[in-house]
């Protein structure tokens, strides 16, 4: 280990951080030959006795790697150390999903859920619970070769593993990071996470090269040799080592010009038989070549094979790994691959494909994908066609949807090169497009899935089977919704109309349920209720319990928002009774929609309780970080309203860490923006809101997301006393004809607050005030509307009325921050009326409420109000000005007249004039302009609010 002290220290510091119970991920990057593996090995050798180390290797295979190979290796290593029983116990409720990753476990997995979330949760549980028993280091080597499924699982685990003493070390080759390499966006995404660190392994400088040569040779190198080795190796330790072997006698005679040829020098010293074997290993190497594969792929007798392997290992070209062999360094393998002739490549690929026809390995999914790769490389189109079809099935069975999609895309590529492809595949081309689109959807490749699905629809034409057309249209609708694009209810309706009047009830139920959901999201509650009732009827005829539960839940939600509150709550209770026979995903839909309905009604305790029950159910199903993450926003929202801001903030941040789908990201981000604003952290609120704004322009946003977002924008503007911008945000949202009463009420109240501030600035708000009252009249006495009406009327009153704000303070169903704000406005009203004793008590009450809540924005406004009203009894400052005179001077700096100063500070114009005269005398200046010039240095530029 030369020149790597800082990098080694970085790894040790990261491990030390995990001792406090925080998971840390370290990305170790460097060029091939820079010594990444050597660095990690040195780090591993120095681990304390109580730390457990498990390592996995990513495998290069054609355009993509083998699904989950590295993580499967880690889990197998843990099984070997801790035993199967321990690993299964750590996996928890979803342990059966481990069989998808480790087939030899042979665990029952009755779940039919096609989502990868179950497997991701289970792997995360295993890592988390293993780390709870022993500090854990997991190393994944060669991430540049990681398959899409491995990247997705790591992305999930890194976000999910927040509180476990676990160090995850991921190594990758920086010289393979082309502009379009799939690892590049993955690394960029990880860089934004707080628990992720980078360690870059640089090239050695000349002094370090000299040290390395001295360590290898046991004596110092001559300066000219050091210079030559440094220049030719370019500071890469692996090449320094190779050159050290070639230059041991101090003479560079006979050394080849290229570094690739330098690597071949060592190989050319071996026997012809061993060189031929190395070419076989190079063609077959997917990380490691098993001994049985080599025996089947060569013409060597067992004794000859053993002899050549022993020679290659002794020459330090190959190394033994388990029951197989691998090149000592990837660069050696690449050099041999480049030196193999094209015809030889094809012949050797064919031999490996034949060997893999009857694999000895225990993972059939890996073997069949590897065989398909070798057949394709051998130009056996028919064999590759069949093998990739099998590989797609195996990959999908283990939730490796990116690899399943890749395999099916390869089948589509080979379709015209194979005689009778429909006979070979047992399907037609259009149906294969549908299947590929489905895998792409599950893999998160939504744009590609949309393209494939549209192509399938065109191929099917007018003769498409009704159930197939339903599947395609629903898939298209889901994808467009997930992409935030407009979805066509008309297309869904046309598909429904095209169904024969008899039969196809499952397709009918699915279409009706989806149409109802789309109408509900768009604010057409009447249509949503009608369609969902029909969906329940169709689903009950075919026993589709999940659809019955989801549709019944949304009927109840629609009824609540239509004003049929008691009926809606009863419908939600009927839905609750259906949970025992439904899937976890359908059960979660009940918790999401029921908690949302109660939160809109202002019944925050009940909403929080139902959302918490949904989170608990997800935990019991082993899906806390996937399904459970979807409901975190529903749990946080009522907690914000109840004033339990620390708990709400933890849920919001946890939800965002888990990289939720767009709709839930939107909900959580709007919540965080509003919460940060009331907490007084306006900078963070604006940064968070920028995340929403970055996607708003390319998304079709439903009102349940657009309304809270507009309100959050208005709240930020009001925190800056920018009434015009606040009102513009509210008015623009009100222009949208899609309305949802429960979301409209807080927006209307925020709009009234903006108008009240505009009025103090001299604006005519009459027309806008009438608009807000009209909006509220439409809602009538629905649920908590009377309480919100009290807020609007108190804001829009011509003069301050303490009684009006007292009514708001006492009103039920309002969020805690609205009540705290009303307490401040009540104090303001007493001040305006000149009732100083009542104002003093009201200010103390408002400050106490705001401080208890953690609403620093309100605390600052209450203190500012007290100072402006002359309730600040602090002694004069060093410059001789009293606190009141400081307030007057700030307004002089802003260019205010005596009349404007009096209005802002609740004093008469004459009193303001006296204060100004005193200030001029104390500052020893003769004009207001001079006072302003001196004052800016004393009080700063912040205006008085």
PDB file of N, CA, C and O in Angstrom, residues 333-356:
ATOM      1  N   UNK A 333      -7.359 -10.088 -18.351  1.00  0.00           N
ATOM      2  CA  UNK A 333      -8.421 -10.748 -19.109  1.00  0.00           C
ATOM      3  C   UNK A 333      -8.707  -9.988 -20.406  1.00  0.00           C
ATOM      4  O   UNK A 333      -8.844 -10.593 -21.470  1.00  0.00           O
ATOM      5  N   UNK A 334      -8.789  -8.657 -20.325  1.00  0.00           N
ATOM      6  CA  UNK A 334      -9.075  -7.857 -21.512  1.00  0.00           C
ATOM      7  C   UNK A 334      -7.968  -8.000 -22.554  1.00  0.00           C
ATOM      8  O   UNK A 334      -8.238  -8.054 -23.769  1.00  0.00           O
ATOM      9  N   UNK A 335      -6.725  -8.074 -22.100  1.00  0.00           N
ATOM     10  CA  UNK A 335      -5.614  -8.223 -23.042  1.00  0.00           C
ATOM     11  C   UNK A 335      -5.705  -9.547 -23.781  1.00  0.00           C
ATOM     12  O   UNK A 335      -5.479  -9.622 -24.999  1.00  0.00           O
ATOM     13  N   UNK A 336      -6.045 -10.627 -23.073  1.00  0.00           N
ATOM     14  CA  UNK A 336      -6.169 -11.936 -23.717  1.00  0.00           C
ATOM     15  C   UNK A 336      -7.378 -11.952 -24.660  1.00  0.00           C
ATOM     16  O   UNK A 336      -7.312 -12.507 -25.763  1.00  0.00           O
ATOM     17  N   UNK A 337      -8.473 -11.345 -24.241  1.00  0.00           N
ATOM     18  CA  UNK A 337      -9.652 -11.282 -25.111  1.00  0.00           C
ATOM     19  C   UNK A 337      -9.328 -10.571 -26.423  1.00  0.00           C
ATOM     20  O   UNK A 337      -9.715 -11.025 -27.505  1.00  0.00           O
ATOM     21  N   UNK A 338      -8.598  -9.470 -26.318  1.00  0.00           N
ATOM     22  CA  UNK A 338      -8.242  -8.711 -27.522  1.00  0.00           C
ATOM     23  C   UNK A 338      -7.307  -9.503 -28.443  1.00  0.00           C
ATOM     24  O   UNK A 338      -7.266  -9.250 -29.650  1.00  0.00           O
ATOM     25  N   UNK A 339      -6.563 -10.445 -27.877  1.00  0.00           N
ATOM     26  CA  UNK A 339      -5.588 -11.208 -28.648  1.00  0.00           C
ATOM     27  C   UNK A 339      -6.182 -12.482 -29.243  1.00  0.00           C
ATOM     28  O   UNK A 339      -5.493 -13.218 -29.935  1.00  0.00           O
ATOM     29  N   UNK A 340      -7.477 -12.738 -28.960  1.00  0.00           N
ATOM     30  CA  UNK A 340      -8.136 -13.943 -29.474  1.00  0.00           C
ATOM     31  C   UNK A 340      -8.766 -13.646 -30.835  1.00  0.00           C
ATOM     32  O   UNK A 340      -9.405 -12.604 -31.017  1.00  0.00           O
ATOM     33  N   UNK A 341      -8.613 -14.530 -31.787  1.00  0.00           N
ATOM     34  CA  UNK A 341      -9.119 -14.321 -33.141  1.00  0.00           C
ATOM     35  C   UNK A 341     -10.646 -14.423 -33.173  1.00  0.00           C
ATOM     36  O   UNK A 341     -11.248 -15.157 -32.379  1.00  0.00           O
ATOM     37  N   UNK A 342     -11.306 -13.713 -34.123  1.00  0.00           N
ATOM     38  CA  UNK A 342     -12.776 -13.724 -34.188  1.00  0.00           C
ATOM     39  C   UNK A 342     -13.369 -15.122 -34.310  1.00  0.00           C
ATOM     40  O   UNK A 342     -14.331 -15.468 -33.619  1.00  0.00           O
ATOM     41  N   UNK A 343     -12.820 -15.948 -35.219  1.00  0.00           N
ATOM     42  CA  UNK A 343     -13.343 -17.304 -35.371  1.00  0.00           C
ATOM     43  C   UNK A 343     -13.192 -18.115 -34.118  1.00  0.00           C
ATOM     44  O   UNK A 343     -14.057 -18.938 -33.768  1.00  0.00           O
ATOM     45  N   UNK A 344     -12.084 -17.896 -33.427  1.00  0.00           N
ATOM     46  CA  UNK A 344     -11.842 -18.605 -32.179  1.00  0.00           C
ATOM     47  C   UNK A 344     -12.862 -18.180 -31.125  1.00  0.00           C
ATOM     48  O   UNK A 344     -13.358 -18.998 -30.348  1.00  0.00           O
ATOM     49  N   UNK A 345     -13.184 -16.870 -31.114  1.00  0.00           N
ATOM     50  CA  UNK A 345     -14.208 -16.361 -30.199  1.00  0.00           C
ATOM     51  C   UNK A 345     -15.507 -17.129 -30.378  1.00  0.00           C
ATOM     52  O   UNK A 345     -16.095 -17.641 -29.416  1.00  0.00           O
ATOM     53  N   UNK A 346     -16.005 -17.183 -31.615  1.00  0.00           N
ATOM     54  CA  UNK A 346     -17.288 -17.833 -31.884  1.00  0.00           C
ATOM     55  C   UNK A 346     -17.273 -19.299 -31.473  1.00  0.00           C
ATOM     56  O   UNK A 346     -18.239 -19.816 -30.891  1.00  0.00           O
ATOM     57  N   UNK A 347     -16.169 -19.988 -31.784  1.00  0.00           N
ATOM     58  CA  UNK A 347     -16.076 -21.411 -31.456  1.00  0.00           C
ATOM     59  C   UNK A 347     -16.121 -21.624 -29.943  1.00  0.00           C
ATOM     60  O   UNK A 347     -16.812 -22.527 -29.450  1.00  0.00           O
ATOM     61  N   UNK A 348     -15.378 -20.788 -29.210  1.00  0.00           N
ATOM     62  CA  UNK A 348     -15.339 -20.945 -27.759  1.00  0.00           C
ATOM     63  C   UNK A 348     -16.685 -20.572 -27.118  1.00  0.00           C
ATOM     64  O   UNK A 348     -17.117 -21.209 -26.156  1.00  0.00           O
ATOM     65  N   UNK A 349     -17.338 -19.537 -27.635  1.00  0.00           N
ATOM     66  CA  UNK A 349     -18.673 -19.192 -27.116  1.00  0.00           C
ATOM     67  C   UNK A 349     -19.633 -20.365 -27.296  1.00  0.00           C
ATOM     68  O   UNK A 349     -20.455 -20.662 -26.420  1.00  0.00           O
ATOM     69  N   UNK A 350     -19.534 -21.039 -28.447  1.00  0.00           N
ATOM     70  CA  UNK A 350     -20.395 -22.178 -28.701  1.00  0.00           C
ATOM     71  C   UNK A 350     -20.150 -23.284 -27.678  1.00  0.00           C
ATOM     72  O   UNK A 350     -21.089 -23.933 -27.186  1.00  0.00           O
ATOM     73  N   UNK A 351     -18.889 -23.502 -27.348  1.00  0.00           N
ATOM     74  CA  UNK A 351     -18.553 -24.552 -26.384  1.00  0.00           C
ATOM     75  C   UNK A 351     -19.128 -24.225 -24.998  1.00  0.00           C
ATOM     76  O   UNK A 351     -19.643 -25.106 -24.308  1.00  0.00           O
ATOM     77  N   UNK A 352     -19.014 -22.968 -24.607  1.00  0.00           N
ATOM     78  CA  UNK A 352     -19.575 -22.591 -23.294  1.00  0.00           C
ATOM     79  C   UNK A 352     -21.089 -22.722 -23.298  1.00  0.00           C
ATOM     80  O   UNK A 352     -21.697 -23.149 -22.305  1.00  0.00           O
ATOM     81  N   UNK A 353     -21.722 -22.362 -24.418  1.00  0.00           N
ATOM     82  CA  UNK A 353     -23.177 -22.511 -24.512  1.00  0.00           C
ATOM     83  C   UNK A 353     -23.574 -23.973 -24.364  1.00  0.00           C
ATOM     84  O   UNK A 353     -24.540 -24.312 -23.665  1.00  0.00           O
ATOM     85  N   UNK A 354     -22.833 -24.859 -25.015  1.00  0.00           N
ATOM     86  CA  UNK A 354     -23.133 -26.287 -24.906  1.00  0.00           C
ATOM     87  C   UNK A 354     -22.930 -26.781 -23.477  1.00  0.00           C
ATOM     88  O   UNK A 354     -23.720 -27.602 -22.969  1.00  0.00           O
ATOM     89  N   UNK A 355     -21.879 -26.288 -22.838  1.00  0.00           N
ATOM     90  CA  UNK A 355     -21.617 -26.703 -21.457  1.00  0.00           C
ATOM     91  C   UNK A 355     -22.750 -26.252 -20.531  1.00  0.00           C
ATOM     92  O   UNK A 355     -23.155 -26.980 -19.619  1.00  0.00           O
ATOM     93  N   UNK A 356     -23.287 -25.065 -20.797  1.00  0.00           N
ATOM     94  CA  UNK A 356     -24.329 -24.520 -19.935  1.00  0.00           C
ATOM     95  C   UNK A 356     -25.701 -25.097 -20.215  1.00  0.00           C
ATOM     96  O   UNK A 356     -26.679 -24.769 -19.541  1.00  0.00           O
TER      97      UNK A 356
END
